[in-house]
Short mmCIF file of C-alpha atoms in Angstrom, two decimals:
data_model
loop_
_atom_site.label_atom_id
_atom_site.label_comp_id
_atom_site.label_asym_id
_atom_site.label_seq_id
_atom_site.Cartn_x
_atom_site.Cartn_y
_atom_site.Cartn_z
CA GLU A 1 36.48 -17.69 10.34
CA ILE A 2 33.39 -19.76 11.42
CA LEU A 3 30.47 -19.49 8.91
CA LEU A 4 27.03 -19.51 10.22
CA THR A 5 24.07 -20.98 7.78
CA GLN A 6 20.74 -20.38 8.83
CA SER A 7 17.75 -22.32 7.64
CA PRO A 8 15.17 -21.65 6.43
CA GLY A 9 15.72 -18.24 4.65
CA THR A 10 12.02 -17.52 5.02
CA LEU A 11 9.34 -19.10 7.34
CA SER A 12 5.53 -18.69 6.87
CA LEU A 13 3.57 -19.65 9.90
CA SER A 14 0.33 -18.42 11.49
CA PRO A 15 0.18 -17.51 15.04
CA GLY A 16 -0.19 -19.92 17.73
CA GLU A 17 1.99 -22.34 15.58
CA ARG A 18 5.35 -23.42 16.38
CA ALA A 19 8.48 -22.00 14.64
CA THR A 20 11.84 -23.68 14.54
CA LEU A 21 14.80 -21.91 13.03
CA THR A 22 17.93 -23.84 12.64
CA CYS A 23 21.86 -22.55 12.29
CA ARG A 24 24.75 -24.60 11.13
CA ALA A 25 28.31 -23.70 11.90
CA SER A 26 31.20 -24.41 9.31
CA GLN A 27 32.99 -25.72 12.37
CA ARG A 28 32.40 -26.60 16.28
CA VAL A 29 31.30 -23.59 17.91
CA PRO A 30 33.66 -22.97 21.10
CA SER A 31 31.84 -24.24 24.22
CA VAL A 32 28.47 -22.46 24.24
CA TYR A 33 29.00 -18.97 22.62
CA LEU A 34 25.89 -19.01 20.42
CA ALA A 35 23.39 -16.24 20.63
CA TRP A 36 20.33 -15.59 18.73
CA TYR A 37 18.98 -11.96 18.09
CA GLN A 38 15.57 -10.72 16.78
CA ARG A 39 15.15 -7.84 14.52
CA LYS A 40 12.13 -5.68 13.62
CA PRO A 41 12.11 -2.84 11.09
CA GLY A 42 13.57 0.38 12.13
CA GLN A 43 14.55 -1.14 15.72
CA ALA A 44 17.60 -2.28 17.25
CA PRO A 45 18.55 -6.10 17.52
CA ARG A 46 17.53 -7.66 20.53
CA LEU A 47 19.36 -10.29 22.41
CA LEU A 48 16.85 -13.30 22.68
CA MET A 49 19.18 -16.07 23.98
CA PHE A 50 22.93 -16.76 24.69
CA GLY A 51 24.74 -19.65 25.96
CA VAL A 52 22.88 -21.48 23.36
CA SER A 53 19.82 -21.83 25.74
CA ARG A 54 19.78 -18.93 28.31
CA ARG A 55 17.07 -16.48 27.79
CA ALA A 56 18.08 -12.94 28.11
CA THR A 57 16.22 -10.44 30.67
CA GLY A 58 12.84 -10.08 29.70
CA ILE A 59 12.35 -12.85 26.93
CA PRO A 60 9.61 -14.78 27.36
CA ASP A 61 9.73 -18.77 27.95
CA ARG A 62 8.00 -19.62 24.56
CA PHE A 63 11.60 -18.95 23.38
CA SER A 64 14.24 -21.87 23.59
CA GLY A 65 17.35 -22.59 22.31
CA SER A 66 19.13 -25.99 21.89
CA GLY A 67 22.06 -27.94 20.29
CA SER A 68 25.67 -27.90 20.57
CA GLY A 69 29.02 -28.33 18.30
CA THR A 70 27.56 -27.11 15.00
CA ASP A 71 24.14 -27.32 15.11
CA PHE A 72 21.79 -25.18 16.73
CA THR A 73 17.89 -24.53 16.90
CA LEU A 74 15.76 -21.62 18.16
CA THR A 75 12.01 -22.79 19.02
CA ILE A 76 9.41 -20.53 19.40
CA SER A 77 6.61 -22.76 20.94
CA ARG A 78 3.57 -20.30 20.07
CA LEU A 79 3.65 -17.88 17.76
CA GLU A 80 2.49 -14.25 18.92
CA PRO A 81 1.78 -11.54 16.39
CA GLU A 82 5.03 -9.55 17.94
CA ASP A 83 7.07 -12.60 16.87
CA PHE A 84 7.09 -12.04 13.20
CA ALA A 85 10.76 -10.89 12.70
CA VAL A 86 13.96 -11.48 11.41
CA TYR A 87 16.06 -13.73 13.76
CA TYR A 88 19.98 -14.11 13.49
CA CYS A 89 22.26 -16.36 15.18
CA GLN A 90 25.81 -15.36 16.54
CA GLN A 91 28.62 -17.06 17.41
CA TYR A 92 30.59 -14.85 20.02
CA GLY A 93 33.47 -17.78 21.00
CA ASN A 94 36.25 -16.88 18.33
CA SER A 95 37.04 -13.56 16.58
CA PRO A 96 35.96 -12.56 14.24
CA TYR A 97 32.30 -13.04 15.80
CA THR A 98 30.19 -13.62 12.91
CA PHE A 99 26.25 -13.66 12.06
CA GLY A 100 24.07 -15.95 10.15
CA GLN A 101 22.27 -14.58 7.06
CA GLY A 102 19.02 -14.44 9.36
CA THR A 103 15.69 -16.30 8.83
CA LYS A 104 12.54 -14.08 8.06
CA LEU A 105 9.62 -15.20 10.06
CA GLU A 106 6.38 -14.05 8.44
CA ILE A 107 2.93 -14.31 9.04
CA LYS A 108 1.04 -16.80 6.58
CA GLN B 1 18.28 2.47 31.53
CA ILE B 2 21.18 1.51 29.15
CA THR B 3 21.56 3.24 25.85
CA LEU B 4 23.82 3.53 22.92
CA LYS B 5 23.28 5.91 20.00
CA GLU B 6 25.22 6.17 16.71
CA SER B 7 25.79 9.21 15.08
CA GLY B 8 27.82 10.80 12.15
CA PRO B 9 27.41 11.59 8.32
CA THR B 10 24.47 9.77 6.56
CA LEU B 11 26.30 10.37 3.25
CA VAL B 12 29.91 9.97 1.90
CA LYS B 13 31.76 9.85 -1.36
CA PRO B 14 33.60 7.23 -2.30
CA THR B 15 37.65 7.62 -1.09
CA GLN B 16 36.45 9.49 1.66
CA THR B 17 37.00 8.90 5.25
CA LEU B 18 33.84 7.60 7.48
CA THR B 19 33.73 8.50 11.36
CA LEU B 20 31.03 7.23 13.16
CA THR B 21 30.55 8.07 17.03
CA CYS B 22 28.90 5.63 19.25
CA THR B 23 27.69 7.57 22.67
CA PHE B 24 26.40 5.40 25.37
CA SER B 25 24.62 6.00 28.79
CA GLY B 26 23.49 3.64 31.79
CA PHE B 27 26.84 1.82 32.36
CA SER B 28 30.67 3.00 33.00
CA PHE B 29 33.09 2.10 30.28
CA SER B 30 35.64 1.85 33.27
CA THR B 31 33.66 -1.46 34.42
CA ASN B 32 35.43 -4.72 33.92
CA GLY B 33 34.27 -6.64 31.03
CA MET B 34 32.86 -4.06 29.40
CA GLY B 35 33.11 -3.77 25.53
CA VAL B 36 31.46 -1.69 22.48
CA ASN B 37 31.31 -3.17 19.04
CA TRP B 38 30.43 -1.62 15.84
CA ILE B 39 28.35 -3.99 13.52
CA ARG B 40 27.14 -3.28 10.07
CA GLN B 41 24.37 -4.35 7.82
CA PRO B 42 24.41 -3.75 4.04
CA PRO B 43 20.66 -3.38 2.52
CA GLY B 44 19.44 -7.00 2.35
CA LYS B 45 22.48 -8.63 3.17
CA ALA B 46 23.74 -10.04 6.78
CA LEU B 47 25.18 -8.52 10.00
CA GLU B 48 28.94 -8.15 9.63
CA TRP B 49 30.68 -7.46 13.04
CA LEU B 50 33.64 -4.72 12.25
CA ALA B 51 35.75 -3.99 15.35
CA VAL B 52 35.51 -4.01 19.15
CA MET B 53 36.96 -1.85 22.21
CA TYR B 54 37.21 -3.05 25.34
CA TRP B 55 37.26 -1.23 28.90
CA ASP B 56 40.91 -1.93 29.25
CA GLY B 57 41.86 -0.34 25.97
CA ASN B 58 42.22 -3.80 24.20
CA LYS B 59 40.89 -3.71 20.66
CA ASP B 60 40.13 -6.36 17.99
CA TYR B 61 39.36 -5.95 14.26
CA SER B 62 37.37 -7.87 11.44
CA PRO B 63 40.53 -9.43 9.36
CA SER B 64 38.62 -8.19 6.49
CA LEU B 65 38.67 -4.75 7.48
CA GLN B 66 41.60 -4.42 9.76
CA SER B 67 43.29 -2.18 7.13
CA ARG B 68 40.79 0.29 6.88
CA VAL B 69 39.14 0.80 10.04
CA SER B 70 40.37 1.82 13.41
CA ILE B 71 38.52 2.09 16.83
CA THR B 72 38.95 4.96 19.49
CA LYS B 73 37.45 5.58 23.08
CA ASP B 74 36.72 8.71 25.07
CA THR B 75 35.85 7.32 28.39
CA SER B 76 35.09 10.65 29.71
CA LYS B 77 32.63 11.22 27.20
CA ASN B 78 31.00 7.81 26.86
CA GLN B 79 31.80 7.39 23.53
CA VAL B 80 33.56 4.89 21.12
CA VAL B 81 34.52 6.25 17.81
CA LEU B 82 35.12 3.89 14.52
CA THR B 83 36.98 5.45 11.72
CA MET B 84 36.90 3.75 8.14
CA THR B 85 39.01 5.00 5.44
CA ASN B 86 38.61 4.84 1.73
CA VAL B 87 35.04 4.43 1.62
CA ASP B 88 33.62 2.55 -1.57
CA THR B 89 29.88 2.08 -2.42
CA VAL B 90 30.10 -1.55 -0.71
CA ASP B 91 30.19 0.27 2.33
CA THR B 92 26.77 1.60 2.29
CA ALA B 93 25.31 0.08 5.07
CA THR B 94 23.60 0.69 8.45
CA TYR B 95 25.80 0.87 11.14
CA PHE B 96 25.28 -0.34 14.47
CA CYS B 97 27.21 -0.30 18.06
CA GLY B 98 26.27 -2.87 20.59
CA ARG B 99 27.52 -3.68 24.28
CA GLN B 100 29.15 -6.55 25.69
CA SER B 101 29.33 -6.63 29.41
CA PHE B 102 31.19 -9.71 30.06
CA GLY B 103 34.12 -9.57 28.32
CA ASP B 104 35.53 -10.93 24.48
CA ARG B 105 33.35 -14.14 25.24
CA SER B 106 30.18 -12.51 25.98
CA PRO B 107 27.01 -11.74 23.67
CA PHE B 108 25.92 -8.09 22.55
CA ASP B 109 23.37 -7.43 25.28
CA TYR B 110 22.33 -4.12 23.99
CA TRP B 111 22.14 -2.34 20.59
CA GLY B 112 21.90 1.12 19.32
CA GLN B 113 19.04 1.70 16.59
CA GLY B 114 21.77 2.27 13.87
CA ILE B 115 22.62 4.94 11.16
CA LEU B 116 22.09 4.29 7.46
CA VAL B 117 25.10 5.73 5.99
CA THR B 118 25.48 5.57 1.95
CA VAL B 119 28.38 5.93 -0.12
CA SER B 120 28.00 7.58 -3.29
CA SER B 121 29.53 10.46 -5.52
#
């Protein structure tokens, strides 16, 4: 089972700032099967990025993803008020699919 | 419009069997590559993948829960059902269903809102 560790656990930033979230895997993630999801209270998780760096439908270009092997990054270039949420990475290359524990992005 | 919705009991007693239904619309489960997954999130904890059913009848389970869960589908009703036996308080969680649309190596592109299930006597 591939374990995913996200850091930091909580990130406090202001609107307009740049956010960098990281996800480290316990072993190499097969190919590019790494996704990021956003979750807001009371809402369904939303797919943001897949294949490491591909934006899902309707996701603004201030979101970007990078990385390979065991280290991955989600970057939000200029935070908007609606971006404050919890973010999860997921590997879907190997069963069992696994998620990171999440990074809470909060308003400073 | 693609939607998924979880339904089932919100309170179950320890040792009972939990049955949850994911009812979906906007896509056909007969389409190659479609899969419906179950995922849960205990309060304050991480997301945990439980099981998946694919369009062709193939299924997969989390090794940690394989002895207690089963997943079935009713294509005519657009439903996927998760059954979990012998529940315990640690199974208290919000349970989600999520769709894959390109087979076993694809992300979960649509999710339901989730249903909070509490296990308590």
